[in-house]
Amino acid sequence: MHLAPRVLRRAVAGATVALLATAVGCAPQPEADASATSSGSTGTTCAKGELATKTAGKLTIATDEPAYEPWFKDDKPSNGEGFESAVAYAVAQRLGYGKSAVVWQSVPFNKAFAPGEKTFDFDINQVSISDERKKAVDFSSGYYDVRQAVIALKGTKAAQATGIGDLRGLKLGAQVGTTSLDYIDDVVKPTREAAVYAKNDQAKSALKNGQVDAIVTDLPTAFYITAAEVTDAKIVGQFENQGGTPEQFGLVLDKGSTLTSCVTDAVDALRKDGTLAKIEQRWLSDAVDAPVLK
């Protein structure tokens, strides 16, 4: 899901659908668990501030541009404000890198998890962990449990939907490469082909202009859009998680990165000591109850 704030995931850029097809061609890798794969060297030590990063003594973190709320604030990932900026700096601190040692880099959403060597140490950009993406990149363990939501203009037929069946005949839209789009294709299974957009802003504009009946994005972004950007829109509802495990955002790393296990350990420690919950409460407190679409 990814809506001046980021619409739609995550989740989740100027990339094309062809780029996704390229990712499918990579050979699958063994997985350590259901949420993350740590295929980096098992002999890696996580000495604080001394990891084998892209630049010695620095930690390079990537995200998309613009960087939208509530994940970032004022389009400035380096200010430490917004959920993902705060998480990134908390992970960096755990790894032994203070704020002055963090270097931010702009990387389009789809490019972050496409095959090929990365220019960053990890990317944080509402990228949902999936088996398909694990074929091309490593993920940390999940730092946020997310649900997808449907947004429609008030007073429209789409706004009256109470279940998935009510969405099937509508024109729905989402950003390319996101699990938001996957939910349209795999859960709703609409009778009309989904509209696919390179940027979340384009999906939001399409909704405002009546080019689509509804758009799908992650729930926190949906709350922001309806409260601050498209105030004549409403959250129609949220989807239930599919399968036995929740959808999660994970930090993206090079396939086989020696940093994967260290970054995963950092995320796990932040979850265990309550830091992630505190950051979520501060920046995503509005992402609470919404009707569940079944």
JSON list of N, CA, C and O in Angstrom, two decimals, residues 235-268:
[
{"chain": "A", "resi": 235, "resn": "ILE", "atom": "N", "xyz": [-13.93, 5.68, 3.69]},
{"chain": "A", "resi": 235, "resn": "ILE", "atom": "CA", "xyz": [-13.44, 4.30, 3.70]},
{"chain": "A", "resi": 235, "resn": "ILE", "atom": "C", "xyz": [-14.65, 3.38, 3.66]},
{"chain": "A", "resi": 235, "resn": "ILE", "atom": "O", "xyz": [-15.47, 3.37, 4.58]},
{"chain": "A", "resi": 236, "resn": "VAL", "atom": "N", "xyz": [-14.78, 2.65, 2.58]},
{"chain": "A", "resi": 236, "resn": "VAL", "atom": "CA", "xyz": [-15.91, 1.72, 2.41]},
{"chain": "A", "resi": 236, "resn": "VAL", "atom": "C", "xyz": [-15.75, 0.55, 3.36]},
{"chain": "A", "resi": 236, "resn": "VAL", "atom": "O", "xyz": [-16.72, 0.08, 3.96]},
{"chain": "A", "resi": 237, "resn": "GLY", "atom": "N", "xyz": [-14.53, 0.09, 3.51]},
{"chain": "A", "resi": 237, "resn": "GLY", "atom": "CA", "xyz": [-14.27, -1.03, 4.41]},
{"chain": "A", "resi": 237, "resn": "GLY", "atom": "C", "xyz": [-12.87, -1.57, 4.19]},
{"chain": "A", "resi": 237, "resn": "GLY", "atom": "O", "xyz": [-12.13, -1.12, 3.32]},
{"chain": "A", "resi": 238, "resn": "GLN", "atom": "N", "xyz": [-12.51, -2.53, 5.02]},
{"chain": "A", "resi": 238, "resn": "GLN", "atom": "CA", "xyz": [-11.20, -3.18, 4.92]},
{"chain": "A", "resi": 238, "resn": "GLN", "atom": "C", "xyz": [-11.38, -4.66, 4.63]},
{"chain": "A", "resi": 238, "resn": "GLN", "atom": "O", "xyz": [-12.40, -5.26, 4.94]},
{"chain": "A", "resi": 239, "resn": "PHE", "atom": "N", "xyz": [-10.36, -5.24, 4.00]},
{"chain": "A", "resi": 239, "resn": "PHE", "atom": "CA", "xyz": [-10.38, -6.67, 3.71]},
{"chain": "A", "resi": 239, "resn": "PHE", "atom": "C", "xyz": [-9.82, -7.45, 4.88]},
{"chain": "A", "resi": 239, "resn": "PHE", "atom": "O", "xyz": [-8.93, -6.98, 5.61]},
{"chain": "A", "resi": 240, "resn": "GLU", "atom": "N", "xyz": [-10.32, -8.67, 5.05]},
{"chain": "A", "resi": 240, "resn": "GLU", "atom": "CA", "xyz": [-9.73, -9.58, 6.02]},
{"chain": "A", "resi": 240, "resn": "GLU", "atom": "C", "xyz": [-8.38, -10.05, 5.49]},
{"chain": "A", "resi": 240, "resn": "GLU", "atom": "O", "xyz": [-8.15, -10.09, 4.28]},
{"chain": "A", "resi": 241, "resn": "ASN", "atom": "N", "xyz": [-7.48, -10.40, 6.39]},
{"chain": "A", "resi": 241, "resn": "ASN", "atom": "CA", "xyz": [-6.22, -10.97, 5.97]},
{"chain": "A", "resi": 241, "resn": "ASN", "atom": "C", "xyz": [-6.47, -12.30, 5.27]},
{"chain": "A", "resi": 241, "resn": "ASN", "atom": "O", "xyz": [-7.33, -13.08, 5.69]},
{"chain": "A", "resi": 242, "resn": "GLN", "atom": "N", "xyz": [-5.72, -12.55, 4.22]},
{"chain": "A", "resi": 242, "resn": "GLN", "atom": "CA", "xyz": [-5.87, -13.79, 3.48]},
{"chain": "A", "resi": 242, "resn": "GLN", "atom": "C", "xyz": [-4.86, -14.81, 3.99]},
{"chain": "A", "resi": 242, "resn": "GLN", "atom": "O", "xyz": [-3.69, -14.52, 4.17]},
{"chain": "A", "resi": 243, "resn": "GLY", "atom": "N", "xyz": [-5.33, -16.04, 4.24]},
{"chain": "A", "resi": 243, "resn": "GLY", "atom": "CA", "xyz": [-4.44, -17.07, 4.73]},
{"chain": "A", "resi": 243, "resn": "GLY", "atom": "C", "xyz": [-4.26, -17.00, 6.24]},
{"chain": "A", "resi": 243, "resn": "GLY", "atom": "O", "xyz": [-4.92, -16.25, 6.94]},
{"chain": "A", "resi": 244, "resn": "GLY", "atom": "N", "xyz": [-3.29, -17.79, 6.74]},
{"chain": "A", "resi": 244, "resn": "GLY", "atom": "CA", "xyz": [-3.13, -17.91, 8.18]},
{"chain": "A", "resi": 244, "resn": "GLY", "atom": "C", "xyz": [-2.27, -16.84, 8.81]},
{"chain": "A", "resi": 244, "resn": "GLY", "atom": "O", "xyz": [-2.27, -16.69, 10.02]},
{"chain": "A", "resi": 245, "resn": "THR", "atom": "N", "xyz": [-1.50, -16.10, 8.02]},
{"chain": "A", "resi": 245, "resn": "THR", "atom": "CA", "xyz": [-0.61, -15.08, 8.59]},
{"chain": "A", "resi": 245, "resn": "THR", "atom": "C", "xyz": [-1.01, -13.71, 8.07]},
{"chain": "A", "resi": 245, "resn": "THR", "atom": "O", "xyz": [-1.46, -13.57, 6.93]},
{"chain": "A", "resi": 246, "resn": "PRO", "atom": "N", "xyz": [-0.82, -12.67, 8.87]},
{"chain": "A", "resi": 246, "resn": "PRO", "atom": "CA", "xyz": [-1.18, -11.32, 8.43]},
{"chain": "A", "resi": 246, "resn": "PRO", "atom": "C", "xyz": [-0.23, -10.80, 7.37]},
{"chain": "A", "resi": 246, "resn": "PRO", "atom": "O", "xyz": [0.94, -11.21, 7.30]},
{"chain": "A", "resi": 247, "resn": "GLU", "atom": "N", "xyz": [-0.72, -9.91, 6.53]},
{"chain": "A", "resi": 247, "resn": "GLU", "atom": "CA", "xyz": [0.16, -9.20, 5.61]},
{"chain": "A", "resi": 247, "resn": "GLU", "atom": "C", "xyz": [1.05, -8.29, 6.44]},
{"chain": "A", "resi": 247, "resn": "GLU", "atom": "O", "xyz": [0.59, -7.63, 7.37]},
{"chain": "A", "resi": 248, "resn": "GLN", "atom": "N", "xyz": [2.34, -8.26, 6.12]},
{"chain": "A", "resi": 248, "resn": "GLN", "atom": "CA", "xyz": [3.27, -7.42, 6.87]},
{"chain": "A", "resi": 248, "resn": "GLN", "atom": "C", "xyz": [4.17, -6.64, 5.92]},
{"chain": "A", "resi": 248, "resn": "GLN", "atom": "O", "xyz": [4.53, -7.12, 4.85]},
{"chain": "A", "resi": 249, "resn": "PHE", "atom": "N", "xyz": [4.54, -5.44, 6.34]},
{"chain": "A", "resi": 249, "resn": "PHE", "atom": "CA", "xyz": [5.58, -4.70, 5.66]},
{"chain": "A", "resi": 249, "resn": "PHE", "atom": "C", "xyz": [6.92, -5.17, 6.21]},
{"chain": "A", "resi": 249, "resn": "PHE", "atom": "O", "xyz": [7.07, -5.37, 7.42]},
{"chain": "A", "resi": 250, "resn": "GLY", "atom": "N", "xyz": [7.92, -5.32, 5.33]},
{"chain": "A", "resi": 250, "resn": "GLY", "atom": "CA", "xyz": [9.25, -5.70, 5.76]},
{"chain": "A", "resi": 250, "resn": "GLY", "atom": "C", "xyz": [10.30, -4.80, 5.13]},
{"chain": "A", "resi": 250, "resn": "GLY", "atom": "O", "xyz": [10.06, -4.16, 4.10]},
{"chain": "A", "resi": 251, "resn": "LEU", "atom": "N", "xyz": [11.45, -4.72, 5.75]},
{"chain": "A", "resi": 251, "resn": "LEU", "atom": "CA", "xyz": [12.57, -3.99, 5.18]},
{"chain": "A", "resi": 251, "resn": "LEU", "atom": "C", "xyz": [13.17, -4.84, 4.06]},
{"chain": "A", "resi": 251, "resn": "LEU", "atom": "O", "xyz": [13.33, -6.06, 4.21]},
{"chain": "A", "resi": 252, "resn": "VAL", "atom": "N", "xyz": [13.51, -4.21, 2.94]},
{"chain": "A", "resi": 252, "resn": "VAL", "atom": "CA", "xyz": [14.01, -4.91, 1.77]},
{"chain": "A", "resi": 252, "resn": "VAL", "atom": "C", "xyz": [15.53, -4.83, 1.71]},
{"chain": "A", "resi": 252, "resn": "VAL", "atom": "O", "xyz": [16.11, -3.75, 1.86]},
{"chain": "A", "resi": 253, "resn": "LEU", "atom": "N", "xyz": [16.17, -5.98, 1.46]},
{"chain": "A", "resi": 253, "resn": "LEU", "atom": "CA", "xyz": [17.62, -6.04, 1.34]},
{"chain": "A", "resi": 253, "resn": "LEU", "atom": "C", "xyz": [18.01, -6.82, 0.09]},
{"chain": "A", "resi": 253, "resn": "LEU", "atom": "O", "xyz": [17.20, -7.53, -0.50]},
{"chain": "A", "resi": 254, "resn": "ASP", "atom": "N", "xyz": [19.28, -6.70, -0.30]},
{"chain": "A", "resi": 254, "resn": "ASP", "atom": "CA", "xyz": [19.82, -7.51, -1.38]},
{"chain": "A", "resi": 254, "resn": "ASP", "atom": "C", "xyz": [19.55, -8.99, -1.13]},
{"chain": "A", "resi": 254, "resn": "ASP", "atom": "O", "xyz": [19.57, -9.45, 0.02]},
{"chain": "A", "resi": 255, "resn": "LYS", "atom": "N", "xyz": [19.33, -9.74, -2.21]},
{"chain": "A", "resi": 255, "resn": "LYS", "atom": "CA", "xyz": [19.19, -11.18, -2.06]},
{"chain": "A", "resi": 255, "resn": "LYS", "atom": "C", "xyz": [20.51, -11.75, -1.55]},
{"chain": "A", "resi": 255, "resn": "LYS", "atom": "O", "xyz": [21.57, -11.51, -2.12]},
{"chain": "A", "resi": 256, "resn": "GLY", "atom": "N", "xyz": [20.45, -12.47, -0.44]},
{"chain": "A", "resi": 256, "resn": "GLY", "atom": "CA", "xyz": [21.66, -13.04, 0.15]},
{"chain": "A", "resi": 256, "resn": "GLY", "atom": "C", "xyz": [22.50, -12.05, 0.91]},
{"chain": "A", "resi": 256, "resn": "GLY", "atom": "O", "xyz": [23.66, -12.32, 1.20]},
{"chain": "A", "resi": 257, "resn": "SER", "atom": "N", "xyz": [21.93, -10.91, 1.28]},
{"chain": "A", "resi": 257, "resn": "SER", "atom": "CA", "xyz": [22.69, -9.89, 2.00]},
{"chain": "A", "resi": 257, "resn": "SER", "atom": "C", "xyz": [23.20, -10.41, 3.33]},
{"chain": "A", "resi": 257, "resn": "SER", "atom": "O", "xyz": [22.49, -11.11, 4.07]},
{"chain": "A", "resi": 258, "resn": "THR", "atom": "N", "xyz": [24.44, -10.07, 3.67]},
{"chain": "A", "resi": 258, "resn": "THR", "atom": "CA", "xyz": [24.99, -10.46, 4.97]},
{"chain": "A", "resi": 258, "resn": "THR", "atom": "C", "xyz": [24.36, -9.65, 6.10]},
{"chain": "A", "resi": 258, "resn": "THR", "atom": "O", "xyz": [24.57, -9.96, 7.27]},
{"chain": "A", "resi": 259, "resn": "LEU", "atom": "N", "xyz": [23.58, -8.62, 5.75]},
{"chain": "A", "resi": 259, "resn": "LEU", "atom": "CA", "xyz": [22.93, -7.80, 6.76]},
{"chain": "A", "resi": 259, "resn": "LEU", "atom": "C", "xyz": [21.55, -8.31, 7.17]},
{"chain": "A", "resi": 259, "resn": "LEU", "atom": "O", "xyz": [21.00, -7.86, 8.17]},
{"chain": "A", "resi": 260, "resn": "THR", "atom": "N", "xyz": [20.98, -9.24, 6.39]},
{"chain": "A", "resi": 260, "resn": "THR", "atom": "CA", "xyz": [19.60, -9.64, 6.60]},
{"chain": "A", "resi": 260, "resn": "THR", "atom": "C", "xyz": [19.33, -10.12, 8.03]},
{"chain": "A", "resi": 260, "resn": "THR", "atom": "O", "xyz": [18.37, -9.69, 8.67]},
{"chain": "A", "resi": 261, "resn": "SER", "atom": "N", "xyz": [20.17, -11.01, 8.53]},
{"chain": "A", "resi": 261, "resn": "SER", "atom": "CA", "xyz": [19.93, -11.54, 9.88]},
{"chain": "A", "resi": 261, "resn": "SER", "atom": "C", "xyz": [20.08, -10.46, 10.94]},
{"chain": "A", "resi": 261, "resn": "SER", "atom": "O", "xyz": [19.34, -10.44, 11.93]},
{"chain": "A", "resi": 262, "resn": "CYS", "atom": "N", "xyz": [21.03, -9.54, 10.74]},
{"chain": "A", "resi": 262, "resn": "CYS", "atom": "CA", "xyz": [21.24, -8.46, 11.71]},
{"chain": "A", "resi": 262, "resn": "CYS", "atom": "C", "xyz": [20.05, -7.50, 11.74]},
{"chain": "A", "resi": 262, "resn": "CYS", "atom": "O", "xyz": [19.59, -7.09, 12.81]},
{"chain": "A", "resi": 263, "resn": "VAL", "atom": "N", "xyz": [19.56, -7.15, 10.55]},
{"chain": "A", "resi": 263, "resn": "VAL", "atom": "CA", "xyz": [18.42, -6.25, 10.46]},
{"chain": "A", "resi": 263, "resn": "VAL", "atom": "C", "xyz": [17.17, -6.92, 11.03]},
{"chain": "A", "resi": 263, "resn": "VAL", "atom": "O", "xyz": [16.38, -6.28, 11.75]},
{"chain": "A", "resi": 264, "resn": "THR", "atom": "N", "xyz": [16.99, -8.19, 10.74]},
{"chain": "A", "resi": 264, "resn": "THR", "atom": "CA", "xyz": [15.85, -8.94, 11.29]},
{"chain": "A", "resi": 264, "resn": "THR", "atom": "C", "xyz": [15.92, -8.97, 12.82]},
{"chain": "A", "resi": 264, "resn": "THR", "atom": "O", "xyz": [14.91, -8.77, 13.50]},
{"chain": "A", "resi": 265, "resn": "ASP", "atom": "N", "xyz": [17.11, -9.23, 13.35]},
{"chain": "A", "resi": 265, "resn": "ASP", "atom": "CA", "xyz": [17.26, -9.24, 14.82]},
{"chain": "A", "resi": 265, "resn": "ASP", "atom": "C", "xyz": [16.89, -7.88, 15.41]},
{"chain": "A", "resi": 265, "resn": "ASP", "atom": "O", "xyz": [16.27, -7.81, 16.48]},
{"chain": "A", "resi": 266, "resn": "ALA", "atom": "N", "xyz": [17.28, -6.80, 14.72]},
{"chain": "A", "resi": 266, "resn": "ALA", "atom": "CA", "xyz": [16.96, -5.46, 15.21]},
{"chain": "A", "resi": 266, "resn": "ALA", "atom": "C", "xyz": [15.46, -5.22, 15.22]},
{"chain": "A", "resi": 266, "resn": "ALA", "atom": "O", "xyz": [14.90, -4.69, 16.19]},
{"chain": "A", "resi": 267, "resn": "VAL", "atom": "N", "xyz": [14.77, -5.61, 14.14]},
{"chain": "A", "resi": 267, "resn": "VAL", "atom": "CA", "xyz": [13.31, -5.44, 14.07]},
{"chain": "A", "resi": 267, "resn": "VAL", "atom": "C", "xyz": [12.63, -6.27, 15.16]},
{"chain": "A", "resi": 267, "resn": "VAL", "atom": "O", "xyz": [11.72, -5.79, 15.85]},
{"chain": "A", "resi": 268, "resn": "ASP", "atom": "N", "xyz": [13.08, -7.51, 15.33]},
{"chain": "A", "resi": 268, "resn": "ASP", "atom": "CA", "xyz": [12.49, -8.38, 16.35]},
{"chain": "A", "resi": 268, "resn": "ASP", "atom": "C", "xyz": [12.66, -7.80, 17.75]},
{"chain": "A", "resi": 268, "resn": "ASP", "atom": "O", "xyz": [11.75, -7.86, 18.58]}
]
